[in-house]
């Protein structure tokens, strides 16, 4: 699943460690999400959504849904 | 799952882990010294000393379980992967040694049984390090 967490974090000039602290997770977790190695659970996705004041679907893009839209 | 952040879970883990390891070291040295001071220790004393020596390690396993429940989801996943690989490595090594002994390829007492505990912790630690698992 693609996401724009890195972009949102960079816009605010936050480090991965700072974002991790805000979310209550490890810096490795933030890095894994940003690089697409790990898809967060719904509670964590909602926490990210709240922190950046953006809907989940604006932060995380569902690859399968994008493919369906492209096919249509 | 308990409601702790990754940072809080780490702190809670470390605050118990180091005292447990200190207790283990004391138990190892104290138990050996206690048995050494007696010419003929009572039959019941040796198993009691053995179990008490390993008791802090049981505590560490409980602590790891608590940490896995308390830490964040990604660290939990990585820790469980490392624990699984560590466990499987240790179980495989035990199986190999067991069959080597069974077929008299090595003497029955060639590999001390208590070495399997360090083998487990070592393979768990190496897996965590190789896979970049965060946390304790």
Coordinates of C-alpha atoms in Angstrom, one line a residue:
Chain A
X1 CA 0.0 0.0 0.0
X2 CA 1.4 3.4 -1.0
X3 CA 1.2 6.3 1.4
X4 CA 2.4 9.9 1.6
X5 CA 3.5 9.8 5.2
X6 CA 7.1 10.8 4.3
X7 CA 5.8 13.9 2.4
X8 CA 3.5 14.9 5.3
X9 CA 6.3 14.5 7.8
X10 CA 8.7 16.5 5.6
X11 CA 6.2 19.3 5.2
X12 CA 6.2 19.7 8.9
X13 CA 10.0 19.2 9.2
X14 CA 9.5 16.4 11.6
X15 CA 12.1 13.6 12.1
X16 CA 11.0 10.0 12.1
X17 CA 11.9 9.8 15.8
X18 CA 9.6 12.8 16.5
X19 CA 6.7 11.3 14.5
X20 CA 7.2 8.0 16.2
X21 CA 7.1 9.7 19.6
X22 CA 3.8 11.4 18.7
X23 CA 2.3 8.1 17.6
X24 CA 3.7 6.1 20.5
X25 CA 5.5 3.7 18.1
X26 CA 9.1 2.9 17.3
X27 CA 11.2 4.9 14.8
X28 CA 11.6 1.6 12.9
X29 CA 7.8 1.4 12.6
X30 CA 7.6 4.8 11.0
X31 CA 10.4 3.9 8.6
X32 CA 8.7 0.6 7.7
X33 CA 5.4 2.4 7.0
X34 CA 7.1 5.2 4.9
X35 CA 9.0 2.7 2.8
X36 CA 5.9 0.5 2.2
X37 CA 7.4 -2.5 4.0
X38 CA 4.6 -2.5 6.6
X39 CA 1.0 -1.5 6.4
X40 CA -0.3 -0.1 9.7
X41 CA -3.4 -1.5 11.5
X42 CA -6.6 0.5 11.4
X43 CA -6.1 2.0 14.9
X44 CA -2.6 3.2 13.9
X45 CA -3.8 4.5 10.5
X46 CA -6.5 6.5 12.3
X47 CA -3.9 7.8 14.8
X48 CA -1.8 9.0 11.8
X49 CA -4.9 10.5 10.2
X50 CA -5.8 12.4 13.4
X51 CA -2.2 13.6 13.8
X52 CA -2.1 15.1 10.3
X53 CA -5.8 16.1 10.2
X54 CA -6.4 14.3 7.0
X55 CA -8.7 11.5 6.0
X56 CA -7.1 8.1 5.9
X57 CA -7.7 7.7 2.2
X58 CA -5.7 10.8 1.5
X59 CA -2.7 9.5 3.3
X60 CA -2.9 5.8 2.3
X61 CA -3.7 4.8 -1.3
X62 CA -5.1 1.3 -1.9
X63 CA -3.2 -0.1 -4.8
X64 CA -6.1 -2.5 -5.7
X65 CA -8.6 0.3 -5.8
X66 CA -6.3 2.4 -8.0
X67 CA -5.9 -0.5 -10.4
X68 CA -9.7 -0.9 -10.6
X69 CA -10.2 2.8 -11.2
X70 CA -7.6 2.8 -13.9
X71 CA -9.3 -0.2 -15.6
X72 CA -12.6 1.7 -15.6
Chain B
X1 CA -3.3 -5.4 24.3
X2 CA -2.2 -3.1 27.1
X3 CA -2.3 0.6 26.4
X4 CA 1.3 1.6 26.4
X5 CA 3.4 3.4 23.9
X6 CA 6.6 1.8 22.4
X7 CA 8.7 4.1 24.7
X8 CA 6.7 3.2 27.8
X9 CA 6.9 -0.5 27.0
X10 CA 10.7 -0.3 26.6
X11 CA 11.1 1.4 29.9
X12 CA 8.9 -1.1 31.7
X13 CA 10.9 -4.0 30.1
X14 CA 14.3 -2.6 31.1
X15 CA 13.2 -1.8 34.6
X16 CA 12.5 -5.5 35.3
X17 CA 15.0 -7.1 32.9
X18 CA 18.2 -5.9 34.5
X19 CA 17.2 -6.8 38.1
X20 CA 16.2 -10.3 36.8
X21 CA 19.6 -10.8 35.1
X22 CA 21.4 -9.5 38.2
X23 CA 19.3 -12.1 40.2
X24 CA 20.3 -14.8 37.7
X25 CA 24.0 -14.0 38.1
X26 CA 23.7 -14.0 41.9
X27 CA 21.7 -17.3 41.8
X28 CA 24.4 -18.9 39.5
X29 CA 27.3 -17.9 41.7
X30 CA 25.4 -18.4 45.0
X31 CA 24.0 -21.8 44.1
X32 CA 27.4 -23.1 43.0
X33 CA 29.1 -21.7 46.1
X34 CA 26.4 -23.2 48.4
X35 CA 26.8 -26.7 47.0
X36 CA 30.5 -26.4 47.1
X37 CA 30.5 -25.5 50.8
X38 CA 28.8 -28.8 51.7
X39 CA 30.7 -32.1 51.5
X40 CA 27.6 -34.1 50.9
X41 CA 24.6 -31.8 50.0
X42 CA 21.2 -33.2 50.9
X43 CA 19.5 -35.0 47.9
X44 CA 16.7 -32.4 47.8
X45 CA 19.0 -29.4 47.7
X46 CA 20.5 -29.9 44.2
X47 CA 17.2 -29.8 42.3
X48 CA 16.0 -26.9 44.5
X49 CA 19.2 -24.9 43.7
X50 CA 18.8 -25.8 40.0
X51 CA 15.2 -24.6 39.8
X52 CA 15.9 -21.4 41.8
X53 CA 18.9 -20.7 39.5
X54 CA 16.7 -20.8 36.4
X55 CA 13.7 -19.1 38.0
X56 CA 14.9 -15.6 36.8
X57 CA 15.0 -16.9 33.3
X58 CA 11.3 -17.9 33.6
X59 CA 10.8 -14.4 34.7
X60 CA 12.6 -13.1 31.6
X61 CA 10.2 -15.2 29.4
X62 CA 7.2 -13.7 31.2
X63 CA 8.8 -10.3 30.7
X64 CA 9.2 -10.9 27.0
X65 CA 5.6 -12.0 26.8
X66 CA 4.5 -8.8 28.6
X67 CA 6.7 -6.7 26.3
X68 CA 5.2 -8.3 23.2
X69 CA 1.7 -7.4 24.4
X70 CA 2.6 -3.8 25.3
X71 CA 4.9 -2.7 22.5
X72 CA 3.7 -1.3 19.2
X73 CA 2.4 -3.5 16.4
X74 CA 5.4 -3.4 14.1
X75 CA 7.9 -4.2 16.9
X76 CA 5.5 -7.0 18.1
X77 CA 5.5 -8.5 14.6
X78 CA 9.3 -8.4 14.3
X79 CA 9.8 -9.7 17.9
X80 CA 7.5 -12.6 17.2
X81 CA 9.3 -13.4 14.0
X82 CA 12.6 -13.3 15.7
X83 CA 11.3 -15.5 18.6
X84 CA 9.9 -18.0 16.1
X85 CA 13.1 -18.3 14.2
X86 CA 15.1 -18.4 17.4
X87 CA 12.8 -21.2 18.7
X88 CA 13.0 -23.1 15.5
X89 CA 16.8 -22.9 15.3
X90 CA 17.0 -24.1 18.9
X91 CA 14.5 -26.9 18.3
X92 CA 16.4 -28.0 15.1
X93 CA 19.7 -28.0 17.0
X94 CA 18.2 -30.0 19.8
X95 CA 16.8 -32.5 17.2
X96 CA 20.2 -32.9 15.4
X97 CA 22.1 -33.4 18.7
X98 CA 19.5 -35.8 19.9
X99 CA 19.7 -38.0 16.8
X100 CA 23.5 -37.8 16.8
X101 CA 23.5 -39.1 20.3
X102 CA 20.9 -41.8 19.5
X103 CA 23.0 -43.2 16.6
X104 CA 26.2 -42.9 18.7
X105 CA 27.7 -40.5 16.3
X106 CA 28.7 -38.4 19.3
X107 CA 29.0 -39.3 23.0
X108 CA 25.7 -39.0 25.0
X109 CA 27.1 -36.2 27.1
X110 CA 29.0 -34.4 24.3
X111 CA 26.7 -31.4 24.3
X112 CA 25.5 -30.1 27.8
X113 CA 21.7 -29.7 27.8
X114 CA 21.8 -26.4 29.5
X115 CA 23.6 -25.0 26.4
X116 CA 20.3 -25.0 24.5
X117 CA 19.1 -22.0 26.5
X118 CA 22.0 -19.8 25.4
X119 CA 21.5 -21.2 21.9
X120 CA 17.9 -20.0 21.9
X121 CA 18.8 -16.5 23.2
X122 CA 21.7 -16.2 20.8
X123 CA 19.6 -17.2 17.7
X124 CA 16.8 -15.0 18.8
X125 CA 19.2 -12.1 19.2
X126 CA 21.0 -12.7 15.9
X127 CA 17.7 -12.9 14.1
X128 CA 16.5 -9.6 15.7
X129 CA 19.8 -8.0 14.7
X130 CA 19.7 -9.3 11.1
X131 CA 16.1 -8.3 10.6
X132 CA 16.5 -4.9 12.2
X133 CA 13.8 -5.5 14.9
X134 CA 13.5 -2.5 17.1
X135 CA 12.9 -2.4 20.8
X136 CA 14.4 -4.5 23.6

